[in-house]
Amino acid sequence: MRKVVLVPGDGIGPEITDSAVRVVEASGAKIQWEKVEAGAKVMQEIGRPIPPRFFEWAIETGVVLKGPVTTPIGSGFKSVNVTIRQRLNLFANVRLVKSIPGVKALHSNVDIVIVRENTEGLYSGVERESSYGAVESVKITSAEASKRIAKFAFEYALANNRKEVVAVHKANILKKGDGLFLRCAGEIASGYPGIKFRDMLVDNAAFQLVTNPSQFDVIVTQNLYGDILSELCGGLIGGLALMPGANFGENIGMFEAAHGSAPDLAGKGIANPTGIILSAAWMLDYIGMKSEANKIRNAIYKVLGEGKVLTPDMGGNATTEQFTEAVIAALG
Ligand code: NAD
């Protein structure tokens, strides 16, 4: 039995993580789930949104499967997601944007990996109010974190037979901070002569992604740009709910879908669990259960490809439960 920390999250989190757990168990993977709640309810109960045992267990097991957690807007406690990523030093957020045969989408030939720096940038949490009624939100860019994320992107490219890394930035305006990020990426690139390297301004990248996404292979970028561009990419392949994601640090991986807690769908039983199921399959790869992971991916692709049992976001009328049952049946 392999121990994995499970955070159901809130909103649609409990419904979709339940689906992923059932699919993982039906695949034959032997997992012992260590469940920890996090979010607003926990905040009310213990005065902090993440119980300390989460961090202890995450470090001990090195593997987390996490549902989305709602973040209060404009005030309230600091994002649970940002806190976890910073406390556990999960410096690389990776999202896989891959067309799925049979799924209705804007583009059908997309296969992009977005590698996003996860610990600093505009998500540093440093904001101050100036006396003249303005707010300064501090964007932190360090050489250390920039080189670390660029190295991660190139190592990922090498290990996964990818041909090119594109560094996305806004160094024409943010000459110092984004300029530093770009220089660091270039420096790391010179150590990987077998992998092509180019850079692109973030505004152009948004345009290029929508008009010609097949030109992209691996994208490496800073925190906010990566967050926005990866959601844009969800729109290319047929939905936000189709993208798996993971956060990596030294000897630790936390797997979660790219989307949020979708409060508009919470409790309705119609959320699409594809992203979290594919994230769970990736988690199984990570812990060496590759045949179970492949079984799950094949089952998901079969159900989506057949198009008979689809949740409403994909144009169908199936519930999360019916979709989950279809995936379990397709495991064979
Ligand atoms: P969202 O991703 O929750 O929802 C955006 C849109 O996509 C909504 O229309 C929603 O219904 C739809 N959607 C999302 N997931 C879906 C799914 N699985 N099936 C079907 N439709 C789905 O983004 P938001 O509304 O901007 O954010 C809601 C909350 O989630 C916020 O509090 C935000 O901070 C939080 N959030 C958490 C995470 C995380 O935990 N990793 C990530 C992003 C946002």
mmCIF file of N, CA, C and O in Angstrom, residues 15-16 18-19 22-23 268-273 277 309-312 317-329:
data_model
loop_
_atom_site.group_PDB
_atom_site.id
_atom_site.type_symbol
_atom_site.label_atom_id
_atom_site.label_comp_id
_atom_site.label_asym_id
_atom_site.label_seq_id
_atom_site.Cartn_x
_atom_site.Cartn_y
_atom_site.Cartn_z
ATOM 1 N N GLU A 15 -16.731 16.193 -4.913
ATOM 2 C CA GLU A 15 -17.381 15.333 -5.922
ATOM 3 C C GLU A 15 -16.350 14.767 -6.901
ATOM 4 O O GLU A 15 -16.366 13.571 -7.223
ATOM 5 N N ILE A 16 -15.434 15.634 -7.358
ATOM 6 C CA ILE A 16 -14.502 15.151 -8.398
ATOM 7 C C ILE A 16 -13.367 14.318 -7.797
ATOM 8 O O ILE A 16 -12.906 13.374 -8.428
ATOM 9 N N ASP A 18 -13.709 12.390 -5.220
ATOM 10 C CA ASP A 18 -14.345 11.098 -4.956
ATOM 11 C C ASP A 18 -14.338 10.252 -6.241
ATOM 12 O O ASP A 18 -14.028 9.058 -6.213
ATOM 13 N N SER A 19 -14.637 10.895 -7.352
ATOM 14 C CA SER A 19 -14.622 10.199 -8.640
ATOM 15 C C SER A 19 -13.214 9.666 -8.932
ATOM 16 O O SER A 19 -13.043 8.498 -9.315
ATOM 17 N N ARG A 22 -12.276 6.689 -6.765
ATOM 18 C CA ARG A 22 -12.961 5.451 -7.203
ATOM 19 C C ARG A 22 -12.303 4.864 -8.449
ATOM 20 O O ARG A 22 -12.127 3.649 -8.564
ATOM 21 N N VAL A 23 -11.926 5.752 -9.387
ATOM 22 C CA VAL A 23 -11.280 5.259 -10.615
ATOM 23 C C VAL A 23 -9.907 4.661 -10.277
ATOM 24 O O VAL A 23 -9.554 3.587 -10.777
ATOM 25 N N LYS A 268 -24.234 20.083 -7.505
ATOM 26 C CA LYS A 268 -25.195 19.714 -8.560
ATOM 27 C C LYS A 268 -24.911 18.334 -9.135
ATOM 28 O O LYS A 268 -25.725 17.795 -9.879
ATOM 29 N N GLY A 269 -23.724 17.816 -8.854
ATOM 30 C CA GLY A 269 -23.398 16.464 -9.332
ATOM 31 C C GLY A 269 -23.150 16.389 -10.827
ATOM 32 O O GLY A 269 -23.276 15.321 -11.427
ATOM 33 N N ILE A 270 -22.755 17.512 -11.451
ATOM 34 C CA ILE A 270 -22.546 17.476 -12.910
ATOM 35 C C ILE A 270 -21.149 17.965 -13.310
ATOM 36 O O ILE A 270 -20.883 18.198 -14.496
ATOM 37 N N ALA A 271 -20.258 18.125 -12.324
ATOM 38 C CA ALA A 271 -18.902 18.580 -12.661
ATOM 39 C C ALA A 271 -18.174 17.488 -13.441
ATOM 40 O O ALA A 271 -18.414 16.296 -13.246
ATOM 41 N N ASN A 272 -17.292 17.933 -14.306
ATOM 42 C CA ASN A 272 -16.499 17.009 -15.118
ATOM 43 C C ASN A 272 -15.233 16.623 -14.337
ATOM 44 O O ASN A 272 -14.393 17.481 -14.071
ATOM 45 N N PRO A 273 -15.057 15.347 -14.001
ATOM 46 C CA PRO A 273 -13.885 14.958 -13.206
ATOM 47 C C PRO A 273 -12.664 14.576 -14.042
ATOM 48 O O PRO A 273 -11.677 14.087 -13.504
ATOM 49 N N ILE A 277 -9.005 13.156 -12.669
ATOM 50 C CA ILE A 277 -8.702 11.736 -12.938
ATOM 51 C C ILE A 277 -7.376 11.632 -13.706
ATOM 52 O O ILE A 277 -6.522 10.790 -13.385
ATOM 53 N N VAL A 309 -21.243 9.254 -23.045
ATOM 54 C CA VAL A 309 -21.466 9.657 -21.651
ATOM 55 C C VAL A 309 -20.573 10.870 -21.371
ATOM 56 O O VAL A 309 -19.400 10.729 -21.038
ATOM 57 N N LEU A 310 -21.153 12.052 -21.536
ATOM 58 C CA LEU A 310 -20.387 13.289 -21.340
ATOM 59 C C LEU A 310 -21.118 14.201 -20.372
ATOM 60 O O LEU A 310 -22.355 14.279 -20.395
ATOM 61 N N THR A 311 -20.350 14.905 -19.549
ATOM 62 C CA THR A 311 -20.965 15.883 -18.635
ATOM 63 C C THR A 311 -21.385 17.132 -19.443
ATOM 64 O O THR A 311 -20.917 17.322 -20.574
ATOM 65 N N PRO A 312 -22.263 17.987 -18.861
ATOM 66 C CA PRO A 312 -22.814 19.118 -19.630
ATOM 67 C C PRO A 312 -21.768 20.076 -20.212
ATOM 68 O O PRO A 312 -21.979 20.626 -21.298
ATOM 69 N N ASN A 317 -25.264 15.145 -21.172
ATOM 70 C CA ASN A 317 -26.156 15.370 -20.032
ATOM 71 C C ASN A 317 -25.916 14.348 -18.919
ATOM 72 O O ASN A 317 -26.782 14.105 -18.083
ATOM 73 N N ALA A 318 -24.722 13.769 -18.906
ATOM 74 C CA ALA A 318 -24.398 12.786 -17.865
ATOM 75 C C ALA A 318 -24.010 13.491 -16.569
ATOM 76 O O ALA A 318 -23.522 14.622 -16.579
ATOM 77 N N THR A 319 -24.243 12.801 -15.455
ATOM 78 C CA THR A 319 -23.799 13.318 -14.165
ATOM 79 C C THR A 319 -22.343 12.883 -13.929
ATOM 80 O O THR A 319 -21.819 12.017 -14.648
ATOM 81 N N THR A 320 -21.737 13.472 -12.895
ATOM 82 C CA THR A 320 -20.368 13.077 -12.519
ATOM 83 C C THR A 320 -20.346 11.573 -12.223
ATOM 84 O O THR A 320 -19.426 10.860 -12.630
ATOM 85 N N GLU A 321 -21.386 11.126 -11.533
ATOM 86 C CA GLU A 321 -21.507 9.724 -11.150
ATOM 87 C C GLU A 321 -21.564 8.808 -12.392
ATOM 88 O O GLU A 321 -20.845 7.813 -12.482
ATOM 89 N N GLN A 322 -22.404 9.192 -13.364
ATOM 90 C CA GLN A 322 -22.540 8.366 -14.581
ATOM 91 C C GLN A 322 -21.230 8.356 -15.375
ATOM 92 O O GLN A 322 -20.821 7.313 -15.895
ATOM 93 N N PHE A 323 -20.587 9.510 -15.435
ATOM 94 C CA PHE A 323 -19.311 9.585 -16.161
ATOM 95 C C PHE A 323 -18.276 8.689 -15.470
ATOM 96 O O PHE A 323 -17.557 7.928 -16.119
ATOM 97 N N THR A 324 -18.240 8.777 -14.133
ATOM 98 C CA THR A 324 -17.276 7.963 -13.364
ATOM 99 C C THR A 324 -17.528 6.477 -13.603
ATOM 100 O O THR A 324 -16.588 5.700 -13.836
ATOM 101 N N GLU A 325 -18.798 6.078 -13.568
ATOM 102 C CA GLU A 325 -19.155 4.666 -13.806
ATOM 103 C C GLU A 325 -18.699 4.236 -15.204
ATOM 104 O O GLU A 325 -18.209 3.123 -15.385
ATOM 105 N N ALA A 326 -18.873 5.133 -16.190
ATOM 106 C CA ALA A 326 -18.477 4.791 -17.567
ATOM 107 C C ALA A 326 -16.961 4.586 -17.645
ATOM 108 O O ALA A 326 -16.474 3.670 -18.314
ATOM 109 N N VAL A 327 -16.208 5.446 -16.943
ATOM 110 C CA VAL A 327 -14.739 5.313 -16.965
ATOM 111 C C VAL A 327 -14.336 4.004 -16.273
ATOM 112 O O VAL A 327 -13.481 3.257 -16.771
ATOM 113 N N ILE A 328 -14.973 3.703 -15.161
ATOM 114 C CA ILE A 328 -14.652 2.460 -14.436
ATOM 115 C C ILE A 328 -14.967 1.248 -15.325
ATOM 116 O O ILE A 328 -14.163 0.309 -15.426
ATOM 117 N N ALA A 329 -16.098 1.309 -16.016
ATOM 118 C CA ALA A 329 -16.469 0.190 -16.906
ATOM 119 C C ALA A 329 -15.446 0.058 -18.042
ATOM 120 O O ALA A 329 -15.136 -1.056 -18.482
#
